[in-house]
Coordinates of C-alpha atoms in Angstrom, one line a residue:
Chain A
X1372 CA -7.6 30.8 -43.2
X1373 CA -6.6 31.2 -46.6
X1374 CA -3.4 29.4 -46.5
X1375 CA -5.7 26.6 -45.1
X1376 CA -7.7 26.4 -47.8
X1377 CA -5.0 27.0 -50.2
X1378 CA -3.5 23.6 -48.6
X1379 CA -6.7 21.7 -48.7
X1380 CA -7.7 22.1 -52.3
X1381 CA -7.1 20.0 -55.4
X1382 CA -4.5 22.1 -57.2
X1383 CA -0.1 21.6 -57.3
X1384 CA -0.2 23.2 -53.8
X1385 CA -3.0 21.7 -52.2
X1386 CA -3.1 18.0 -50.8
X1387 CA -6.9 17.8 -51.4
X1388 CA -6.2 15.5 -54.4
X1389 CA -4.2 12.7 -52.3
X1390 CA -6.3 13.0 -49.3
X1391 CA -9.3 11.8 -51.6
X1392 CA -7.0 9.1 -53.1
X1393 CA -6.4 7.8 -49.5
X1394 CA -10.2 7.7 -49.2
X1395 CA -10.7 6.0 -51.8
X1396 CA -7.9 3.5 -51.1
X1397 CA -9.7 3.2 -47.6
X1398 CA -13.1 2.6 -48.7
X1399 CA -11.9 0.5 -51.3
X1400 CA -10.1 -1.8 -49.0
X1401 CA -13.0 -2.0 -46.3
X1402 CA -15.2 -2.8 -49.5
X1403 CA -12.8 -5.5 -50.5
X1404 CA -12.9 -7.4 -47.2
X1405 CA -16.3 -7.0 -46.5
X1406 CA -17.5 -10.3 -48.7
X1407 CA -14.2 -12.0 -47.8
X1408 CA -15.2 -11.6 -43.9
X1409 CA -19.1 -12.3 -44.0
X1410 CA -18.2 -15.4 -46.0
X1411 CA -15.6 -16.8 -43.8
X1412 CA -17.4 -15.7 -41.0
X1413 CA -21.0 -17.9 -41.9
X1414 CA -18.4 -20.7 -42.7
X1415 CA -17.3 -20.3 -39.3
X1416 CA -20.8 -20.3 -37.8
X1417 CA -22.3 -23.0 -39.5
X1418 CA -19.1 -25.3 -38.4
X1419 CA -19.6 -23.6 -34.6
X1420 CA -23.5 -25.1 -34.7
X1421 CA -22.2 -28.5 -36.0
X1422 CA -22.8 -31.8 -34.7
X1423 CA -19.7 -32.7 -35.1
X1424 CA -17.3 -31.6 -32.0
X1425 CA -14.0 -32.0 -34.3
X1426 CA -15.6 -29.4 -36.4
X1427 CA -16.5 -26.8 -33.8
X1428 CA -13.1 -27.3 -32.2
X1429 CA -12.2 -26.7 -35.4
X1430 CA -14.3 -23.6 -35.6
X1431 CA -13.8 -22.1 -31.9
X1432 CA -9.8 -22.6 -32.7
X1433 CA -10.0 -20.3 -35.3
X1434 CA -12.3 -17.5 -33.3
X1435 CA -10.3 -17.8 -29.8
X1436 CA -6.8 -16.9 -32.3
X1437 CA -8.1 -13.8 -34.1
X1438 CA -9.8 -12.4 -31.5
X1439 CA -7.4 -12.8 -29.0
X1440 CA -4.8 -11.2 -31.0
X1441 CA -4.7 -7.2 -31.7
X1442 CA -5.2 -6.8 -35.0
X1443 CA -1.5 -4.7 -35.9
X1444 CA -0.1 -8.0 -34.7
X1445 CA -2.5 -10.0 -37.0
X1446 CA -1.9 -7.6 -39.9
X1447 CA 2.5 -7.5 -38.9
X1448 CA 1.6 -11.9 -38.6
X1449 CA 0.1 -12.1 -42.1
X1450 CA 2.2 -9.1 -43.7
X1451 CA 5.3 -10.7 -42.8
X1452 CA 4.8 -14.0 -42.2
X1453 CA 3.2 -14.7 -45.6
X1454 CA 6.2 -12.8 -47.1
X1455 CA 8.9 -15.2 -45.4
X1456 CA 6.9 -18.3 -45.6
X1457 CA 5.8 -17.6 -49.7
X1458 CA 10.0 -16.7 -50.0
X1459 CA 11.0 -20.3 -48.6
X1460 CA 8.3 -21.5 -50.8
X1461 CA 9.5 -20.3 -53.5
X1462 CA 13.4 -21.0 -53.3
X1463 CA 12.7 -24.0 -53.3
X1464 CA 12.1 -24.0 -57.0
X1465 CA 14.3 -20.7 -58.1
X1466 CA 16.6 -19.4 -54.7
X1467 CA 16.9 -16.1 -56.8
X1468 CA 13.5 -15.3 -56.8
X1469 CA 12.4 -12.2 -54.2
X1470 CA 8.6 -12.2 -53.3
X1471 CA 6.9 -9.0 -51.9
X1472 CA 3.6 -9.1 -50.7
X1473 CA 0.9 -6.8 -51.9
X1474 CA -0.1 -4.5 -49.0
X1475 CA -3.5 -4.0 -50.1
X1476 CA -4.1 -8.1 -50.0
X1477 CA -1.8 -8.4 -46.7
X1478 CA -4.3 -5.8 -45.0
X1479 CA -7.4 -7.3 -47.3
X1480 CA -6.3 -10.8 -45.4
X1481 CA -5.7 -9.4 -42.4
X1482 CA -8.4 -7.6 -41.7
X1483 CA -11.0 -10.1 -43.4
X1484 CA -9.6 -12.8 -40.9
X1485 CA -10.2 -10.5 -37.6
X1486 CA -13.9 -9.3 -39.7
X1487 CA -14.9 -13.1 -39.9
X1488 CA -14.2 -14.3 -36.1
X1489 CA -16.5 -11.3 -35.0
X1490 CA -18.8 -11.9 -37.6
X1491 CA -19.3 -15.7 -36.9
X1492 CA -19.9 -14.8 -33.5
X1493 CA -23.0 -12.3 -34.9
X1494 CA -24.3 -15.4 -37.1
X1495 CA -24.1 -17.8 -34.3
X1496 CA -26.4 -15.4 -32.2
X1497 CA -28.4 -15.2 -35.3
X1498 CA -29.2 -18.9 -35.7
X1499 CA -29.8 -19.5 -31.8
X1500 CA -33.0 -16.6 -32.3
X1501 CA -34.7 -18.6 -35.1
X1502 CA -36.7 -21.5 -33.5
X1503 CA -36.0 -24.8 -34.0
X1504 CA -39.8 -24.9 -35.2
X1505 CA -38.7 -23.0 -38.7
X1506 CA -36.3 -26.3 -39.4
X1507 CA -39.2 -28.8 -38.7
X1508 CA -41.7 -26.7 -40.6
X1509 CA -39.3 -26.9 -44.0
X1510 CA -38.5 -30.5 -43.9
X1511 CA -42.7 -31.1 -43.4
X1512 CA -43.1 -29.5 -46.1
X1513 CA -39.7 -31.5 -47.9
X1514 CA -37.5 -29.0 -48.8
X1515 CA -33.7 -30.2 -48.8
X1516 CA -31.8 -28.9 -46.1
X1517 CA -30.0 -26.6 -48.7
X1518 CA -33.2 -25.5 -49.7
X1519 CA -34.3 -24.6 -45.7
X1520 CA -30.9 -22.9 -45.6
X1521 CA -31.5 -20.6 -48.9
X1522 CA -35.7 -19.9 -48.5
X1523 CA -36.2 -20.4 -45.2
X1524 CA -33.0 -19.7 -42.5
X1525 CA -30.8 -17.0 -44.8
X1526 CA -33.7 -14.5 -45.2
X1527 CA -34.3 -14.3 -41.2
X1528 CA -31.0 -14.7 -40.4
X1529 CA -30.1 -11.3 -42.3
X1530 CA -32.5 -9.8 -40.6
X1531 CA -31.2 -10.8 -37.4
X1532 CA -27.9 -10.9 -37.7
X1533 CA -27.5 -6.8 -39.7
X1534 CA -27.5 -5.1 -36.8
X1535 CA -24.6 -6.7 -35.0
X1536 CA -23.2 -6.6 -38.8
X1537 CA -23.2 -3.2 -38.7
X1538 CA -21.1 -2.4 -35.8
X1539 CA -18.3 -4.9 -37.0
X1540 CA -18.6 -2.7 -40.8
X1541 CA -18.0 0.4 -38.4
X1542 CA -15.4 -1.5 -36.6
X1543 CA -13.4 -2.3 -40.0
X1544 CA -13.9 0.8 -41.5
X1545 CA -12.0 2.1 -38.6
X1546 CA -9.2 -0.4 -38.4
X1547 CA -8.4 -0.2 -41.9
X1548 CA -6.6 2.7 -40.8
X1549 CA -3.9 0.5 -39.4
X1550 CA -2.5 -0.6 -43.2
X1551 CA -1.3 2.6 -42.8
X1552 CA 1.7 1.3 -41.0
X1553 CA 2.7 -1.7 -43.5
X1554 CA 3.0 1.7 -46.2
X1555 CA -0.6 1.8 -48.0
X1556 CA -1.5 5.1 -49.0
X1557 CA -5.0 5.3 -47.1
X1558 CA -6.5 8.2 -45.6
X1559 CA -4.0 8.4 -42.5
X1560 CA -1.0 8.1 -44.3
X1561 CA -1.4 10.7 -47.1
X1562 CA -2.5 13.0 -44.1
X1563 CA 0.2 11.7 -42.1
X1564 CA 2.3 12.6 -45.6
X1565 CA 1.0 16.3 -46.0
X1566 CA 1.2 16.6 -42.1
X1567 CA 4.8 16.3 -42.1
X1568 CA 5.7 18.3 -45.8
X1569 CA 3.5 21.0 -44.5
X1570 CA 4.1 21.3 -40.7
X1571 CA 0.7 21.9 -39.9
X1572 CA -0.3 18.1 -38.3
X1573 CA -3.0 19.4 -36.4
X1574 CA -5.1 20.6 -39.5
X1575 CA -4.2 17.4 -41.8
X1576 CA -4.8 15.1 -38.7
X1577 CA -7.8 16.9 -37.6
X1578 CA -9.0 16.3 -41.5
X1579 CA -8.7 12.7 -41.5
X1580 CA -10.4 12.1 -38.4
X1581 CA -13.6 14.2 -39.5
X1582 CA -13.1 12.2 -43.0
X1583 CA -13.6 8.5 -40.9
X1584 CA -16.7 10.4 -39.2
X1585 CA -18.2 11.3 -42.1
X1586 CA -17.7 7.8 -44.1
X1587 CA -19.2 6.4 -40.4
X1588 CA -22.5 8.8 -41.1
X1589 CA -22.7 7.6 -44.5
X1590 CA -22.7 4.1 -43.4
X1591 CA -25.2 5.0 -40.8
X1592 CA -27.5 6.4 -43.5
X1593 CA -26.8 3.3 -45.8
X1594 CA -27.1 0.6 -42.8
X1595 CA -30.1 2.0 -42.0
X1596 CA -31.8 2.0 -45.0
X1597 CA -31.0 -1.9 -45.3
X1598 CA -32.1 -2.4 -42.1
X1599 CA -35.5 -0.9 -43.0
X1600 CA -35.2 -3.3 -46.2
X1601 CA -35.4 -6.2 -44.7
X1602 CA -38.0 -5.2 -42.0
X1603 CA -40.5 -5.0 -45.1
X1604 CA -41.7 -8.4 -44.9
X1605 CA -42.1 -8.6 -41.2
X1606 CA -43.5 -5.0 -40.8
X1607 CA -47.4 -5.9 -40.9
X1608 CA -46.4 -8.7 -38.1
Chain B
X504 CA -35.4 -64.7 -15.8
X505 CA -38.4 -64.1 -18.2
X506 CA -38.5 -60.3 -17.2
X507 CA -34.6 -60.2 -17.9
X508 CA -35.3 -61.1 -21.1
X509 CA -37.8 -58.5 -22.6
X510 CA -36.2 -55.8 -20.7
X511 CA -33.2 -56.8 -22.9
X512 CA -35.1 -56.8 -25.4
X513 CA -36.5 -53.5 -25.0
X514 CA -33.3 -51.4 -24.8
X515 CA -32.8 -48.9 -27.7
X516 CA -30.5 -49.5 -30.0
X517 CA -26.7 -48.4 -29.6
X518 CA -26.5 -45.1 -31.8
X519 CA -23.1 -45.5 -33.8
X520 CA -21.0 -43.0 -34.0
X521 CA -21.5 -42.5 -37.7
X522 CA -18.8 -40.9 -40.0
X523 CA -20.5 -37.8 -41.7
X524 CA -19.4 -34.9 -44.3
X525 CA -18.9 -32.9 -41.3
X526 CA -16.4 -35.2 -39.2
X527 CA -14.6 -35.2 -42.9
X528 CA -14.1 -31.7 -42.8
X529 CA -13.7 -31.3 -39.1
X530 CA -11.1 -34.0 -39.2
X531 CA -9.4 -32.2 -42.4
X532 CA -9.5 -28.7 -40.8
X533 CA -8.0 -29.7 -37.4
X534 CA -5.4 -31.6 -39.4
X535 CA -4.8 -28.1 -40.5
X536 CA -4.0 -26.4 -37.3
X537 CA -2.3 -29.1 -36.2
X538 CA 0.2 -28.9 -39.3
X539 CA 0.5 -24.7 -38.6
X540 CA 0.8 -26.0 -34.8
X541 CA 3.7 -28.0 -35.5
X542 CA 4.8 -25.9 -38.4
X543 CA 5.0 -23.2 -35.9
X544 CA 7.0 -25.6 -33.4
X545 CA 9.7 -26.4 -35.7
X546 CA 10.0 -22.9 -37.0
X547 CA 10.6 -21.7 -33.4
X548 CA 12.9 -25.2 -32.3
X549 CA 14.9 -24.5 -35.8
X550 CA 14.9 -20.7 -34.8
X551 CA 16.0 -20.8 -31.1
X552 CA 18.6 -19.5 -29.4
X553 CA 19.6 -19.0 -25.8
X554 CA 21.6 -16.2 -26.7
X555 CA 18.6 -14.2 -27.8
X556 CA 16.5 -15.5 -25.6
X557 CA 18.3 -14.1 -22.4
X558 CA 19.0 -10.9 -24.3
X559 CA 15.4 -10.5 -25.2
X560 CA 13.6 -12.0 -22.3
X561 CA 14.0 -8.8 -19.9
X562 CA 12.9 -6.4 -22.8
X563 CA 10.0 -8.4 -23.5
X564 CA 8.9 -8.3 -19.9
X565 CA 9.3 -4.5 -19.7
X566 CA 7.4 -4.1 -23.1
X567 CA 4.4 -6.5 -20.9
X568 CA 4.6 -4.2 -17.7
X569 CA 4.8 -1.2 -20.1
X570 CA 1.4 -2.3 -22.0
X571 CA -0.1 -3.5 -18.3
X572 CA 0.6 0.3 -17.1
X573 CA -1.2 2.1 -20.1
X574 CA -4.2 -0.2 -20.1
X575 CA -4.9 0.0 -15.9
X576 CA -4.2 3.9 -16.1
X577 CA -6.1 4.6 -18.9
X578 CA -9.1 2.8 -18.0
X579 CA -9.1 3.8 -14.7
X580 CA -8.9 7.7 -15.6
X581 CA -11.3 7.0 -18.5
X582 CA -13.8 5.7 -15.7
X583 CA -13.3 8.7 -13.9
X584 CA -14.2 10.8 -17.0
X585 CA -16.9 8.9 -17.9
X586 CA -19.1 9.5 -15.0
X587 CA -19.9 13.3 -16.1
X588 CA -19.9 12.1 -19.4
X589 CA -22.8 9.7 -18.8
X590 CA -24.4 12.0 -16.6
X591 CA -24.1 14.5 -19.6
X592 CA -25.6 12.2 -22.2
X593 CA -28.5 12.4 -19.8
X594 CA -29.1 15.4 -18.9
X595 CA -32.7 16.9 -19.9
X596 CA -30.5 20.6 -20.6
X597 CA -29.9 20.2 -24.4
X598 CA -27.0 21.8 -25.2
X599 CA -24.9 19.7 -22.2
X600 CA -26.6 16.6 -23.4
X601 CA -25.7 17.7 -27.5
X602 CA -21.9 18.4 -26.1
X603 CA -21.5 14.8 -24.8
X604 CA -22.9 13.1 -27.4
X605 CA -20.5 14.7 -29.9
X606 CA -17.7 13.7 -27.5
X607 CA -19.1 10.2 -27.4
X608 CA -19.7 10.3 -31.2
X609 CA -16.3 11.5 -32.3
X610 CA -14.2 9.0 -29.9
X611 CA -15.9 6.0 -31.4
X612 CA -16.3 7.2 -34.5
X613 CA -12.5 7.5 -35.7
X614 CA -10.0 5.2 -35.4
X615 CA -7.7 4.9 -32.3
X616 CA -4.8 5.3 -34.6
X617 CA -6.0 8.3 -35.9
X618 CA -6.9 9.5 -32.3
X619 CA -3.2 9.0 -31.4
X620 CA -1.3 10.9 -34.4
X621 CA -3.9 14.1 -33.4
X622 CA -2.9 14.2 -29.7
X623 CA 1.2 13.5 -30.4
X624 CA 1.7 15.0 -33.7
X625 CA -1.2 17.2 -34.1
X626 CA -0.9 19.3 -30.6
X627 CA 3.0 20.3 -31.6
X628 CA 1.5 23.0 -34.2
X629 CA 0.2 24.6 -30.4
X630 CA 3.7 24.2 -29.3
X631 CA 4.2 28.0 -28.4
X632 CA 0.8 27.7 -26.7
X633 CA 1.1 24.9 -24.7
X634 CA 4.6 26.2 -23.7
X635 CA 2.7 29.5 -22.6
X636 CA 0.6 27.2 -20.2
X637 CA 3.4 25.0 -19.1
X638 CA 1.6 21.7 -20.3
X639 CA 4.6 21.3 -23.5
X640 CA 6.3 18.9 -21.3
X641 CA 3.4 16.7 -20.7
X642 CA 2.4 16.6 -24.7
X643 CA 5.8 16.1 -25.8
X644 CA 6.3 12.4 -24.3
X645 CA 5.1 10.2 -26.3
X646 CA 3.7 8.0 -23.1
X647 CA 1.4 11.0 -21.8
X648 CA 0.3 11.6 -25.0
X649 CA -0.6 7.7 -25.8
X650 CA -1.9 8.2 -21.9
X651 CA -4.4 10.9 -22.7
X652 CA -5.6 9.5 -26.1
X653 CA -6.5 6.1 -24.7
X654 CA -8.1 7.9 -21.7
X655 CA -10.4 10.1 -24.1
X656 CA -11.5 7.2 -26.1
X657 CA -12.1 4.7 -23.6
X658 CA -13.9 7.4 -21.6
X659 CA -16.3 7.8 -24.3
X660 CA -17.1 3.7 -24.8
X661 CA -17.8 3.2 -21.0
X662 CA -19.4 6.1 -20.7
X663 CA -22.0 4.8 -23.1
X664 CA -21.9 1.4 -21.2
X665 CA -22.2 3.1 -17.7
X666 CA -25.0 5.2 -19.1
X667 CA -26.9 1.7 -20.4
X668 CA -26.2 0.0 -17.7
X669 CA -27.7 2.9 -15.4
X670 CA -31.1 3.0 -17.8
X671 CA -31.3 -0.7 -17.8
X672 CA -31.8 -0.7 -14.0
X673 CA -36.1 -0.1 -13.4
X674 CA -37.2 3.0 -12.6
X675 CA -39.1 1.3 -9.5
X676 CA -36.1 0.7 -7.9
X677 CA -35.3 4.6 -7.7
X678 CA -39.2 5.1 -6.3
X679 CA -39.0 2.5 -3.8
X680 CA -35.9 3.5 -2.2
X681 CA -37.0 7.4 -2.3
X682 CA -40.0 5.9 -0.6
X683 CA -37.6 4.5 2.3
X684 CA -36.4 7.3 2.7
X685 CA -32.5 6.7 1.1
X686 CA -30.8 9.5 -0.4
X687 CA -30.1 9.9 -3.9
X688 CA -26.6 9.0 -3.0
X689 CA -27.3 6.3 -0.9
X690 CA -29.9 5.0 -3.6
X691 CA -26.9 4.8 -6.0
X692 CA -24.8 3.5 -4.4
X693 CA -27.1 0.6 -2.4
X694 CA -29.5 0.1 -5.0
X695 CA -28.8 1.5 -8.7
X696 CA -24.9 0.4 -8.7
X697 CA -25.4 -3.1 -7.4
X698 CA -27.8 -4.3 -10.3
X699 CA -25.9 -2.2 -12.9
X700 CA -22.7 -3.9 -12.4
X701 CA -24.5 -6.8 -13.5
X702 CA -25.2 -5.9 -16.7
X703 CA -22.2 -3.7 -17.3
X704 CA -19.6 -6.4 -15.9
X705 CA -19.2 -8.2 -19.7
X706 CA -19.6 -4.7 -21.5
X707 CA -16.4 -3.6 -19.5
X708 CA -14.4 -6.8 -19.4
X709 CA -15.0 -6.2 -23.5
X710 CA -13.8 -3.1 -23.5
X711 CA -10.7 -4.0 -20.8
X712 CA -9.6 -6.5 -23.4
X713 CA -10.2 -4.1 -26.8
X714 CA -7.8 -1.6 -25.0
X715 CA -5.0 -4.1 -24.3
X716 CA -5.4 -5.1 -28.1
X717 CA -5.9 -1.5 -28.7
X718 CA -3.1 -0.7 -26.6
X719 CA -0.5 -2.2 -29.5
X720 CA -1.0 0.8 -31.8
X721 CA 1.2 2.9 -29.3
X722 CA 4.3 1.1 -30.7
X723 CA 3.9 3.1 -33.7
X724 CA 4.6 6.6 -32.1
X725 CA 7.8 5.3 -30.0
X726 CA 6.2 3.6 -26.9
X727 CA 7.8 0.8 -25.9
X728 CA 5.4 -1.7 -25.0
X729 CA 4.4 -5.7 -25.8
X730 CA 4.6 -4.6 -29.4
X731 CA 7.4 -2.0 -29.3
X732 CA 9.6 -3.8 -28.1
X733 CA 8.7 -6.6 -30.2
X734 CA 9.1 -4.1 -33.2
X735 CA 12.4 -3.6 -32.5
X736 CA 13.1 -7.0 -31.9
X737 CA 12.3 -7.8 -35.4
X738 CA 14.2 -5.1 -36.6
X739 CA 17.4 -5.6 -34.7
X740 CA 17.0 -9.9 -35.8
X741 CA 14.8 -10.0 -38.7
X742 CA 13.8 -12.9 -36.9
X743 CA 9.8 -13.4 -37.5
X744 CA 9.8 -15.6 -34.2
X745 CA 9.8 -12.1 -32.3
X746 CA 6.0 -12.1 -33.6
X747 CA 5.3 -15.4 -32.7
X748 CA 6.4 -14.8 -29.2
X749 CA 4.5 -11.0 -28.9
X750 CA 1.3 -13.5 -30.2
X751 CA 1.6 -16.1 -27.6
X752 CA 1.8 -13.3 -24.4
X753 CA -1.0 -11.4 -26.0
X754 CA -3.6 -14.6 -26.5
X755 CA -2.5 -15.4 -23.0
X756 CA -3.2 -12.2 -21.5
X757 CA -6.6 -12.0 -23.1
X758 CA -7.9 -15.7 -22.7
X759 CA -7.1 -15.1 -19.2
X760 CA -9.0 -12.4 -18.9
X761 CA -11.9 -13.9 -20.2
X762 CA -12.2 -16.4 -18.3
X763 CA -11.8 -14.3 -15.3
X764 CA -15.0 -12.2 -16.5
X765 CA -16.9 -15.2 -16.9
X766 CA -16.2 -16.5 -13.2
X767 CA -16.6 -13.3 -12.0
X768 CA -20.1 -12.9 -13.8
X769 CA -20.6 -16.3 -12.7
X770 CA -20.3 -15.7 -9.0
X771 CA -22.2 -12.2 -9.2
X772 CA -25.4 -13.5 -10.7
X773 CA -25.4 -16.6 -8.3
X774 CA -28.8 -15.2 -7.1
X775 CA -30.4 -15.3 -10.2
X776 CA -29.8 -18.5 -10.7
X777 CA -31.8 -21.7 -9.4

């Protein structure tokens, strides 16, 4: 017990101190994609609604790749990929140049891209559950269609749309633990790290999973008190 | 001839086709996938070679049957576990119903990966244990340990989808056939099973196609499937058409299998349909 503690704590000996770097490399990352991914992802649903069927073939292209694809393949596709292709790029101005990619922005991209076909999918349900009526009433009353998009559609659509947006924060949360493999130092590879030094994988591996349920929790408590956010206005209804 | 006349001249007008913003950018975008298309085309005509081909063909196939093996065994053993699981996560006794939720709770609440490193790494600090009980053997293949991981997890998602499935089924349906006179057994499996399949068909197809993608992560401790194999492909060529290839089997296994789920759903709720 004591040697378990000595290991776990923030001293020389101990690996407490990189663990919590690793957490904060994960949450940091999962953080970092999150406005990358809702972004892309409303981009993606708005050109799914379109009238326009170049635009949603456009739209459904991009959805049917990344979600088809595991996402190690994705992250190995853009980790790689974007290395070689950036290198040809490149020599073609200076053929002694070497690129590397960043691995925080390969995962960031990665991980953003599989976030936003998920989410787009969440939006799309979104906008099918406000009535068409909510559209007619804001053009009666002459607001631009900007306008109906930013006072009238956004603020139900968030409403609408969080809880599905929750799971797929859960979801990314937990697959940031794949950038692990392309060499950032998150959580699973700084236990992975102390696992091996130390010899006692169990423990370290044990640790890291009980760290992703506890970041889960804390999302839990945080989702939920957005959720009960946005319910304010529609509570009295 | 009169009427001829003001029914032509009654007809609506042709709507054009106009050219919008929208067509712009939808125009522009698909331009864009074309060019990665053809960029993609050229990369892999510029890249090919029989040579590798044949050599990497056969690997590639084994890597598919590899990926094909863990997926059906571990959802079918995960199915199996997840029937006292649900049952648990119903039960009215607390502590049984406290027990599965924490199993449930844990196995979707930390990554696969992490899942994976636990059972293969993790369970050879109980080496001397597990030797004791003979099961050392089992834990020390990496494909029985990838085996049992994916079956715990999965277990724990479709036990959650079994046990909504199950709830979302009326509770009139469970008085009416006691009123007939069916056992509970017969009532599930006549009555309850029939209308839950239903609603848990696209929950399960979902999860069937999160564990092939799933399923990739095994490459990483030494299983050689789809992405395995591809891994070392890479590594052996340090060709990045290796990827492109891996990409193409696994979009094709899973748009397949997505269309399969929706003809299937399709022909099962042809009664509720008019």
């Amino acid at each position: 017990m004591e040697r378990v503690l000595t290991l776990l704590s923030f001293g020389p000996e101990g690996w407490g101190d990189n663990i919590a770097e690793g957490v904060l490399v994960t949450v940091s990352l999962a953080l970092a994609t999150l406005p990358l991914g809702l972004l892309v992802g409303f981009f993606i649903a708005l050109g799914k609604r379109s009238n326009d069927r170049f635009l949603r073939l456009a739209a459904n292209i991009y959805t049917t790749l990344f979600r088809g694809l595991p996402e190690l393949l994705t992250l190995f596709l853009v980790f790689y990929g974007a290395q070689i292709g950036l290198q040809r790029l490149v020599h073609l101005f200076d053929p002694s140049a070497n690129i590397e990619v960043n691995a925080f922005v390969a995962g960031m991209i990665a991980l953003g891209v599989v976030f936003s076909s998920y989410a787009s999918e969440v939006f799309l349900a979104a906008f099918r559950a406000i009535p068409q009526g909510q559209y007619e009433g804001s053009f009666a009353v002459g607001l631009s269609g900007l306008q109906t998009m930013r006072l009238i559609i956004l603020p139900q659509l968030v409403r609408l749309a969080l809880p599905g947006l929750s799971n797929l924060w859960l979801i990314l949360l937990k697959d940031t633990a794949l950038v692990s493999v392309i060499g950032l130092a998150d959580i699973l590879r700084q236990s992975g790290i102390a696992a091996r030094v130390t010899k006692e994988a169990f423990l370290f591996f044990g640790i890291a999973c009980l760290i992703y349920l506890v970041l889960a929790m804390l999302s839990s408590i945080v989702l939920h008190a957005i959720e009960n956010w946005t319910r304010r206005s529609g509570a009295s209804r | 001839m009169r009427t001829e006349q003001t029914l032509a001249a009654e007809r609506p007008p042709v709507v054009r086709d106009r050219w919008t913003l929208q067509r712009t950018i939808g125009v522009v975008l698909l331009s864009i996938w074309a060019a990665l298309a053809l960029a993609v085309l050229v990369f892999m005509l510029d890249a090919w070679d029989p040579a590798i081909f044949q050599r990497y063909l056969p690997r590639y196939l084994s890597g598919l049957w590899v990926t094909v093996k863990l997926v059906v065994v571990s959802v079918i053993l995960g199915a199996l576990l997840s029937i006292p699981i649900a049952y648990g996560r119903t039960s009215r006794n607390g502590f049984v119903a406290a027990l599965a939720y924490a199993y449930v709770y844990f196995f979707r609440g930390t990554p696969l990966l992490a899942q994976t490193f636990l059972v293969y790494y993790g369970l050879g600090s109980f080496r001397p244990e597990l030797q004791a009980v003979g099961l050392w053997t089992f834990f020390r293949e990496a494909w029985y340990c990838a085996v049992f991981a994916f079956t715990l997890n999965t277990a724990a998602y479709q036990a959650e989808i079994l046990r909504g499935a199950i709830e979302s089924v009326r509770r009139g349906q469970w008085e009416a056939a006691a009123a007939l006179g069916l056992s509970k057994m017969q009532t599930i499996r006549k009555i309850i099973v029939p209308q839950a399949m239903i609603v848990a068909l696209r929950p399960y197809g979902n999860e069937i196609i999160l564990m092939i993608k799933g399923s990739a992560i095994v490459a990483i401790i030494t299983v050689y499937d789809l992405m395995g194999e591809t891994r070392r492909a890479y590594s052996q060529t340090f060709d990045f058409q290796t990827y492109i290839w891996a990409a193409m089997i696994y979009l094709a296994i899973v748009e397949v299998l997505r269309n399969l789920i929706d003809w299937i759903e399709r022909r099962i709720t042809r009664h509720l349909k008019r």
